[in-house]
Every structure is written in C-alpha cells, then in structure tokens.
Coordinates of N, CA, C and O and ligand atoms in Angstrom, one line a residue:
M113 N 86.3 -79.9 -155.4 CA 84.8 -79.9 -155.0 C 83.9 -81.1 -155.2 O 84.2 -81.6 -156.4
I114 N 83.3 -81.6 -154.2 CA 82.5 -82.5 -154.5 C 81.2 -82.1 -155.1 O 80.6 -81.2 -154.7
K115 N 80.8 -82.9 -156.0 CA 79.5 -82.4 -156.9 C 78.3 -83.1 -156.8 O 77.3 -82.5 -156.7
K116 N 78.3 -84.4 -156.5 CA 77.1 -85.3 -156.4 C 77.6 -86.6 -156.1 O 78.8 -87.1 -156.2
I117 N 76.6 -87.5 -155.8 CA 76.8 -89.0 -155.8 C 77.0 -89.4 -157.1 O 76.1 -89.2 -158.0
A118 N 78.0 -90.1 -157.4 CA 78.2 -90.7 -158.8 C 77.6 -92.1 -158.9 O 76.9 -92.5 -159.8
H119 N 78.1 -92.9 -158.0 CA 77.4 -94.2 -157.8 C 77.6 -94.8 -156.5 O 78.2 -94.6 -155.7
I120 N 76.7 -96.0 -156.3 CA 76.8 -96.6 -155.1 C 77.1 -98.1 -155.5 O 76.5 -98.6 -156.4
A121 N 78.0 -98.7 -154.8 CA 78.7 -99.9 -155.3 C 78.3 -101.1 -154.4 O 78.3 -101.0 -153.2
I122 N 78.0 -102.1 -155.1 CA 77.6 -103.3 -154.4 C 78.6 -104.5 -154.7 O 78.8 -104.7 -156.0
A123 N 79.1 -105.1 -153.9 CA 80.2 -106.3 -154.1 C 79.2 -107.5 -154.5 O 78.3 -107.9 -153.6
V124 N 79.6 -108.2 -155.4 CA 78.8 -109.4 -155.9 C 79.6 -110.6 -156.4 O 80.9 -110.2 -156.9
H125 N 79.1 -111.6 -156.5 CA 80.1 -112.8 -156.9 C 80.0 -112.7 -158.5 O 81.1 -113.1 -159.1
N126 N 79.0 -112.4 -159.0 CA 78.7 -112.4 -160.3 C 77.8 -111.3 -160.9 O 76.7 -111.1 -160.5
V127 N 78.3 -110.5 -161.8 CA 77.6 -109.3 -162.2 C 76.2 -109.7 -163.0 O 75.0 -109.1 -162.4
D128 N 76.2 -110.6 -163.8 CA 75.1 -110.9 -164.5 C 74.0 -111.6 -163.6 O 72.8 -111.3 -163.8
E129 N 74.4 -112.4 -162.7 CA 73.6 -113.0 -161.8 C 72.9 -112.0 -160.9 O 71.6 -111.9 -160.6
A130 N 73.7 -111.1 -160.3 CA 73.3 -110.2 -159.4 C 72.4 -109.1 -160.1 O 71.3 -108.6 -159.5
A131 N 72.6 -108.8 -161.3 CA 71.8 -107.8 -162.1 C 70.4 -108.2 -162.3 O 69.7 -107.4 -162.5
R132 N 70.2 -109.6 -162.3 CA 68.9 -110.2 -162.6 C 67.8 -109.5 -161.7 O 66.7 -109.3 -162.2
F133 N 68.2 -109.5 -160.5 CA 67.2 -108.9 -159.4 C 66.8 -107.6 -159.9 O 65.7 -107.2 -160.0
F134 N 67.8 -106.7 -160.2 CA 67.6 -105.3 -160.6 C 66.9 -105.1 -161.9 O 65.8 -104.2 -162.0
T135 N 67.2 -106.1 -162.9 CA 66.4 -106.0 -164.1 C 65.1 -106.7 -164.2 O 64.0 -106.0 -164.5
E136 N 65.0 -107.9 -163.6 CA 63.7 -108.6 -163.8 C 62.8 -108.1 -162.5 O 61.5 -108.2 -163.0
Q137 N 63.2 -107.8 -161.3 CA 62.3 -107.5 -160.4 C 61.9 -106.0 -160.2 O 60.9 -105.6 -159.7
L138 N 63.0 -105.2 -160.5 CA 62.9 -103.7 -160.3 C 62.7 -102.9 -161.7 O 62.4 -101.8 -161.7
G139 N 62.8 -103.7 -162.7 CA 62.6 -103.1 -164.1 C 63.7 -102.2 -164.5 O 63.5 -101.3 -165.4
L140 N 64.9 -102.3 -163.9 CA 66.0 -101.3 -164.3 C 66.8 -102.1 -165.4 O 66.6 -103.1 -165.7
K141 N 67.8 -101.3 -166.1 CA 68.5 -101.9 -167.1 C 70.0 -101.9 -166.6 O 70.5 -101.0 -166.2
L142 N 70.6 -103.1 -167.0 CA 72.1 -103.1 -166.9 C 72.7 -102.3 -168.2 O 72.4 -102.9 -169.4
T143 N 73.3 -101.1 -168.1 CA 73.6 -100.4 -169.2 C 74.9 -100.5 -169.6 O 75.4 -100.0 -170.7
G144 N 75.8 -101.2 -168.9 CA 77.3 -101.3 -169.4 C 77.9 -102.3 -168.4 O 77.5 -102.5 -167.3
K145 N 79.1 -102.8 -169.0 CA 79.8 -103.8 -168.3 C 81.4 -103.4 -168.7 O 81.6 -103.2 -169.9
E146 N 82.2 -103.5 -167.7 CA 83.6 -103.1 -168.1 C 84.5 -103.7 -167.1 O 84.3 -103.9 -166.0
T147 N 85.7 -104.3 -167.6 CA 86.7 -104.8 -166.7 C 87.7 -103.8 -166.5 O 88.0 -102.7 -167.2
V148 N 88.1 -103.7 -165.1 CA 89.2 -102.7 -164.8 C 90.4 -103.6 -164.2 O 90.4 -104.0 -163.1
P149 N 91.3 -103.9 -165.1 CA 92.3 -104.8 -164.9 C 93.3 -104.6 -163.6 O 93.3 -105.5 -162.9
H150 N 93.5 -103.4 -163.4 CA 94.4 -103.0 -162.3 C 93.7 -103.1 -161.1 O 94.5 -103.4 -159.8
R151 N 92.5 -103.2 -160.9 CA 91.7 -103.4 -159.5 C 91.3 -104.9 -159.7 O 90.6 -105.3 -158.7
K152 N 91.4 -105.7 -160.7 CA 91.0 -107.0 -160.9 C 89.6 -107.3 -160.5 O 89.1 -108.1 -159.8
V153 N 88.7 -106.4 -161.2 CA 87.3 -106.4 -161.1 C 86.5 -106.3 -162.5 O 87.1 -105.7 -163.3
T154 N 85.3 -106.8 -162.6 CA 84.4 -106.5 -163.6 C 83.3 -105.7 -162.9 O 82.8 -106.0 -161.9
V155 N 83.0 -104.5 -163.5 CA 81.7 -103.7 -163.0 C 80.7 -103.7 -164.1 O 80.9 -103.6 -165.2
G156 N 79.5 -103.7 -163.3 CA 78.2 -103.6 -164.2 C 77.5 -102.3 -163.7 O 77.5 -102.3 -162.7
F157 N 77.0 -101.6 -164.6 CA 76.2 -100.3 -164.3 C 74.8 -100.5 -164.6 O 74.4 -100.7 -165.6
I158 N 74.1 -100.0 -163.5 CA 72.8 -99.8 -163.7 C 72.3 -98.3 -163.4 O 72.7 -97.8 -162.3
H159 N 71.9 -97.7 -164.4 CA 71.6 -96.4 -164.4 C 70.4 -96.1 -163.7 O 69.3 -96.7 -164.1
L160 N 70.2 -95.2 -162.7 CA 68.9 -94.8 -162.1 C 68.9 -93.2 -161.9 O 69.6 -92.9 -161.0
G161 N 68.3 -92.7 -162.9 CA 68.4 -91.2 -162.9 C 69.8 -90.8 -163.0 O 70.4 -91.3 -164.0
D162 N 70.3 -89.9 -162.3 CA 71.7 -89.4 -162.4 C 72.7 -90.2 -161.7 O 73.9 -89.9 -161.7
V163 N 72.2 -91.3 -160.9 CA 73.2 -91.9 -160.2 C 73.2 -93.5 -160.7 O 72.2 -94.0 -161.3
K164 N 74.3 -94.1 -160.5 CA 74.6 -95.4 -161.0 C 74.4 -96.3 -159.7 O 75.0 -95.9 -158.8
I165 N 74.1 -97.5 -160.1 CA 74.3 -98.7 -159.1 C 75.5 -99.4 -159.8 O 75.4 -99.7 -161.0
E166 N 76.5 -99.7 -159.1 CA 77.7 -100.3 -159.6 C 77.9 -101.6 -159.1 O 78.0 -101.8 -157.8
L167 N 77.7 -102.7 -159.7 CA 77.9 -104.2 -159.3 C 79.3 -104.4 -159.6 O 79.8 -104.3 -160.7
V168 N 80.1 -104.9 -158.6 CA 81.4 -105.0 -158.6 C 81.7 -106.6 -158.3 O 81.5 -107.0 -157.2
Q169 N 82.4 -107.2 -159.2 CA 82.7 -108.6 -159.2 C 84.2 -108.9 -159.3 O 84.9 -108.2 -160.2
P170 N 84.8 -109.7 -158.4 CA 86.1 -110.0 -158.5 C 86.5 -110.9 -159.7 O 85.8 -111.7 -160.1
D171 N 87.6 -110.5 -160.4 CA 88.2 -111.3 -161.5 C 89.4 -112.2 -161.1 O 89.9 -112.8 -161.9
A172 N 89.8 -112.1 -159.9 CA 90.9 -112.8 -159.4 C 90.7 -113.1 -157.8 O 90.2 -112.4 -157.3
P173 N 91.4 -114.3 -157.4 CA 91.2 -114.7 -156.0 C 91.8 -113.5 -155.0 O 91.4 -113.4 -154.0
D174 N 92.8 -112.8 -155.6 CA 93.5 -111.9 -154.7 C 93.0 -110.3 -154.9 O 93.7 -109.5 -154.4
A175 N 91.9 -110.2 -155.6 CA 91.3 -108.9 -155.7 C 90.8 -108.5 -154.5 O 90.3 -109.3 -153.7
P176 N 91.1 -107.2 -153.9 CA 90.6 -106.7 -152.8 C 89.1 -107.0 -152.6 O 88.6 -107.3 -151.5
I177 N 88.3 -106.9 -153.7 CA 86.8 -107.2 -153.7 C 86.6 -108.7 -153.1 O 85.6 -109.1 -152.6
A178 N 87.5 -109.5 -153.5 CA 87.2 -111.0 -153.3 C 87.5 -111.1 -151.7 O 86.7 -112.0 -151.2
K179 N 88.5 -110.5 -151.2 CA 88.6 -110.5 -149.7 C 87.4 -110.0 -148.9 O 87.0 -110.6 -148.0
F180 N 86.9 -108.9 -149.5 CA 85.6 -108.4 -148.9 C 84.3 -109.3 -149.0 O 83.8 -109.6 -147.9
L181 N 84.3 -110.0 -150.1 CA 83.2 -111.0 -150.3 C 83.4 -112.3 -149.3 O 82.5 -112.8 -148.9
A182 N 84.7 -112.7 -149.2 CA 85.1 -113.9 -148.3 C 84.6 -113.6 -146.9 O 84.2 -114.3 -146.1
E183 N 84.9 -112.3 -146.4 CA 84.8 -111.8 -145.1 C 83.2 -111.5 -144.8 O 82.8 -111.7 -143.6
R184 N 82.6 -110.8 -145.6 CA 81.3 -110.2 -145.3 C 80.1 -110.7 -146.3 O 79.1 -110.4 -146.0
G185 N 80.4 -111.4 -147.4 CA 79.5 -111.8 -148.3 C 79.0 -110.6 -149.2 O 79.6 -109.4 -149.1
Q186 N 78.2 -110.8 -149.9 CA 77.6 -109.7 -150.9 C 77.0 -108.6 -150.2 O 76.3 -108.9 -149.1
G187 N 77.2 -107.4 -150.7 CA 76.5 -106.2 -150.0 C 77.1 -105.0 -150.3 O 77.9 -104.9 -151.2
L188 N 76.5 -103.9 -149.7 CA 77.0 -102.6 -150.1 C 78.7 -102.5 -149.8 O 79.1 -102.9 -148.8
H189 N 79.2 -101.8 -150.8 CA 80.7 -101.9 -150.7 C 81.3 -100.6 -150.6 O 82.1 -100.2 -149.6
H190 N 80.8 -99.5 -151.5 CA 81.3 -98.3 -151.2 C 80.3 -97.2 -151.9 O 79.5 -97.6 -152.7
I191 N 80.4 -96.0 -151.5 CA 79.7 -94.9 -152.1 C 80.8 -94.0 -152.9 O 81.8 -93.7 -152.4
C192 N 80.3 -93.5 -153.9 CA 81.2 -92.7 -154.8 C 80.8 -91.3 -155.0 O 79.6 -91.2 -155.5
F193 N 81.7 -90.3 -154.7 CA 81.3 -89.0 -154.9 C 81.9 -88.4 -156.2 O 83.4 -88.7 -156.3
E194 N 81.2 -87.7 -157.1 CA 82.0 -87.1 -158.2 C 82.7 -85.8 -157.8 O 82.1 -85.1 -157.0
V195 N 83.9 -85.7 -158.2 CA 84.6 -84.6 -158.0 C 85.1 -83.9 -159.4 O 85.2 -84.5 -160.4
D196 N 85.4 -82.6 -159.2 CA 85.9 -81.9 -160.5 C 87.4 -82.1 -160.7 O 87.9 -82.1 -161.9
D197 N 88.1 -82.4 -159.7 CA 89.6 -82.6 -159.8 C 90.2 -83.5 -158.8 O 90.4 -83.2 -157.5
A198 N 90.3 -84.7 -159.2 CA 90.7 -85.8 -158.2 C 92.0 -85.5 -157.7 O 92.3 -85.8 -156.7
D199 N 93.0 -85.1 -158.5 CA 94.4 -84.8 -157.9 C 94.3 -83.7 -156.9 O 94.9 -83.9 -155.8
A200 N 93.6 -82.7 -157.1 CA 93.5 -81.6 -156.2 C 92.8 -82.1 -154.9 O 93.3 -82.0 -153.7
E201 N 91.8 -82.9 -155.0 CA 91.0 -83.5 -153.8 C 92.0 -84.5 -153.0 O 92.0 -84.5 -151.8
Y202 N 92.8 -85.3 -153.9 CA 93.8 -86.2 -153.3 C 94.8 -85.5 -152.3 O 94.9 -85.7 -151.1
N203 N 95.3 -84.3 -153.0 CA 96.4 -83.6 -152.2 C 95.8 -83.0 -151.0 O 96.4 -82.9 -150.0
R204 N 94.6 -82.5 -151.1 CA 94.0 -81.6 -150.1 C 93.8 -82.6 -148.7 O 93.9 -82.3 -147.7
L205 N 93.1 -83.8 -149.2 CA 92.7 -84.7 -148.1 C 94.0 -85.3 -147.5 O 94.0 -85.5 -146.3
Q206 N 95.0 -85.7 -148.3 CA 96.2 -86.1 -147.9 C 96.9 -85.1 -146.9 O 97.3 -85.5 -145.7
S207 N 96.9 -84.0 -147.2 CA 97.4 -82.8 -146.2 C 96.6 -82.7 -145.1 O 97.3 -82.4 -144.0
A208 N 95.4 -83.1 -145.1 CA 94.4 -82.9 -143.8 C 94.7 -84.0 -143.0 O 94.0 -84.2 -141.9
G209 N 95.5 -85.1 -143.3 CA 95.7 -86.4 -142.5 C 94.7 -87.5 -142.7 O 94.5 -88.2 -141.9
V210 N 93.7 -87.2 -143.7 CA 92.7 -88.2 -144.0 C 93.4 -89.5 -144.6 O 94.3 -89.5 -145.5
R211 N 93.0 -90.7 -144.1 CA 93.6 -91.8 -144.5 C 93.1 -92.3 -146.0 O 91.9 -92.5 -146.1
L212 N 94.0 -92.5 -146.8 CA 93.7 -92.8 -148.3 C 94.2 -94.3 -148.6 O 95.2 -94.6 -148.1
V213 N 93.4 -95.0 -149.4 CA 93.8 -96.3 -149.6 C 94.8 -96.2 -150.8 O 95.7 -97.2 -150.8
D214 N 94.6 -95.5 -151.7 CA 95.5 -95.6 -152.9 C 96.7 -94.7 -152.8 O 96.6 -93.6 -152.2
P215 N 97.9 -95.1 -153.2 CA 99.1 -94.2 -153.2 C 98.9 -93.0 -154.1 O 99.6 -92.1 -154.1
A216 N 97.9 -93.0 -155.1 CA 97.8 -91.9 -155.8 C 96.4 -92.2 -156.6 O 96.0 -93.2 -156.7
P217 N 95.8 -91.1 -157.2 CA 94.6 -91.3 -158.1 C 94.9 -92.4 -159.3 O 95.9 -92.2 -159.8
Q218 N 93.9 -93.2 -159.6 CA 94.1 -94.2 -160.5 C 93.1 -94.1 -161.7 O 92.1 -93.5 -161.4
A219 N 93.5 -94.8 -162.7 CA 92.5 -94.8 -163.9 C 91.3 -95.7 -163.4 O 91.6 -96.8 -163.0
G220 N 90.1 -95.3 -163.7 CA 88.9 -96.1 -163.2 C 88.1 -96.5 -164.4 O 88.5 -96.1 -165.6
A221 N 86.9 -97.1 -164.2 CA 86.1 -97.5 -165.3 C 85.7 -96.2 -166.0 O 85.4 -95.1 -165.5
G222 N 85.4 -96.4 -167.3 CA 84.9 -95.3 -168.2 C 85.8 -94.0 -168.3 O 85.2 -92.9 -168.5
G223 N 87.2 -94.3 -168.2 CA 88.0 -93.1 -168.4 C 88.0 -92.2 -167.3 O 88.5 -91.0 -167.4
T224 N 87.5 -92.7 -166.2 CA 87.6 -91.8 -164.9 C 88.8 -91.7 -164.3 O 89.7 -92.6 -164.5
K225 N 89.1 -90.7 -163.2 CA 90.3 -90.8 -162.4 C 89.7 -90.9 -161.1 O 88.8 -90.2 -160.6
T226 N 90.3 -91.8 -160.3 CA 89.6 -92.1 -159.1 C 90.5 -92.6 -157.8 O 91.6 -93.1 -158.2
F227 N 90.0 -92.5 -156.7 CA 90.8 -93.0 -155.5 C 89.8 -93.3 -154.3 O 88.8 -92.7 -154.4
F228 N 90.4 -94.0 -153.4 CA 89.5 -94.4 -152.4 C 90.0 -93.9 -151.0 O 91.2 -93.7 -150.7
I229 N 89.1 -93.5 -150.1 CA 89.2 -92.9 -148.8 C 89.0 -94.1 -147.8 O 88.0 -94.9 -147.9
H230 N 89.8 -94.4 -146.9 CA 89.7 -95.4 -145.9 C 88.5 -95.2 -145.1 O 88.1 -94.2 -144.5
P231 N 87.7 -96.5 -144.9 CA 86.6 -96.3 -143.8 C 86.8 -95.7 -142.5 O 86.1 -95.0 -142.0
K232 N 88.1 -95.9 -142.1 CA 88.5 -95.4 -140.8 C 88.4 -93.9 -140.7 O 88.3 -93.2 -139.6
S233 N 88.6 -93.3 -141.8 CA 88.4 -91.8 -141.8 C 87.0 -91.2 -142.4 O 86.8 -90.1 -142.3
A234 N 86.3 -92.2 -142.6 CA 84.8 -91.8 -143.3 C 83.7 -92.4 -142.6 O 82.8 -92.9 -143.2
G235 N 83.7 -92.5 -141.3 CA 82.5 -93.2 -140.7 C 82.3 -94.5 -140.9 O 81.1 -94.9 -140.8
G236 N 83.3 -95.2 -141.2 CA 83.1 -96.7 -141.4 C 82.7 -97.0 -142.8 O 82.4 -98.2 -143.1
V237 N 82.7 -96.1 -143.7 CA 82.2 -96.4 -145.1 C 83.4 -96.1 -146.0 O 84.0 -95.0 -146.0
L238 N 83.6 -97.1 -146.9 CA 84.4 -96.8 -147.9 C 84.1 -95.8 -148.9 O 82.9 -96.0 -149.6
V239 N 84.7 -94.7 -149.1 CA 84.4 -93.7 -149.9 C 85.3 -93.4 -151.1 O 86.5 -93.5 -151.0
E240 N 84.7 -93.5 -152.3 CA 85.5 -93.3 -153.5 C 85.3 -91.9 -154.0 O 84.1 -91.3 -154.1
L241 N 86.2 -91.2 -154.6 CA 86.2 -90.0 -155.2 C 86.5 -90.1 -156.7 O 87.6 -90.8 -157.0
N242 N 85.7 -89.7 -157.6 CA 85.8 -90.0 -159.0 C 85.5 -88.7 -159.8 O 84.6 -87.9 -159.9
Q243 N 86.7 -88.5 -160.6 CA 86.6 -87.5 -161.6 C 86.2 -88.0 -163.0 O 87.0 -88.8 -163.5
P244 N 85.2 -87.4 -163.6 CA 84.8 -87.9 -164.9 C 85.8 -87.6 -165.9 O 86.5 -86.7 -165.8
P245 N 85.8 -88.2 -167.2 CA 86.6 -87.8 -168.2 C 86.4 -86.3 -168.5 O 85.4 -85.8 -168.5
R246 N 87.6 -85.7 -168.8 CA 87.4 -84.3 -169.3 C 86.6 -84.1 -170.6 O 86.6 -85.0 -171.3
G247 N 85.9 -83.0 -170.5 CA 85.0 -82.8 -171.6 C 83.7 -83.5 -171.6 O 82.9 -83.3 -172.5
E248 N 83.4 -84.2 -170.5 CA 82.0 -84.7 -170.4 C 81.3 -84.1 -169.2 O 82.0 -83.7 -168.3
P249 N 79.9 -84.1 -169.2 CA 79.3 -83.5 -168.2 C 79.3 -84.3 -166.9 O 79.6 -85.5 -166.9
Ligands
LIG576 CO1 83.3 -97.3 -157.4

C-alpha cells in the first residue's frame, strides 16, 4: 500500500554546493548525508515537514545518475512514495506488467528497502517505492 510521498529527488553534481541554495536562500537545513555504494551515489537530505528533498550526487562516472546529469543536466530526478511492504508491491507491480528498473528491491539509504519503476510505465516520471526500516514510523 502506498502511504505518502517520502522524498523528491534532485540530481546534482555536488550535494554540498547544491544544498547551499536550499540552506542559504530558503532557510532549510541539510539534515544528513549518506553514501549508497551499490548505486554509486551520495545523497543529502533536506527535511521539509514530512517530506524530504533528496540531493543525489554521482560517486563514479558509470553511476546511472552520472548518465542522467550528462544527458539532461541538474534537475528533478525522481519522486519517491513510501510503502509498507516493498516486496509485496514489487511482486504486485511485476505481475501487472509494470516495467521495473531493479531486478529486485534493494537496500537504500537509511536502512530502507527500495526499487524503481521505469518512467515508461509511470507517465514519464521515474518513481521509487521505498519501505522504511521496520519498527520506525
Ligand atoms: Co530516492
């Protein structure tokens, strides 16, 4: 079951540089930074109410986000919905013929379980479904 918007992700060349606009001009706070090695990215989080802005920076030239930046430049990258059960959603969507990017749900930042739906199945938008760690709200 989809519960809410978890985060909105922006592809950036550098998290700290990109965060300056949000902190200095908008008065928001960069509340955390984390590397996600198997996706070859570093992410920075800016909390805004119940939703996070996620700044995503490539850590390797062959990271998928690096390809996105090379082709389109910095900008909106994906929207993420929180789900209660990533495996169940993955299986349900796969059975329904929805095009999925990942071969299975993966470990994401902050102990989440996560996978991506291909933009071709989602109105041209890359959509992430994200299950928070068990035992947390
Ligand atoms: Co994300």
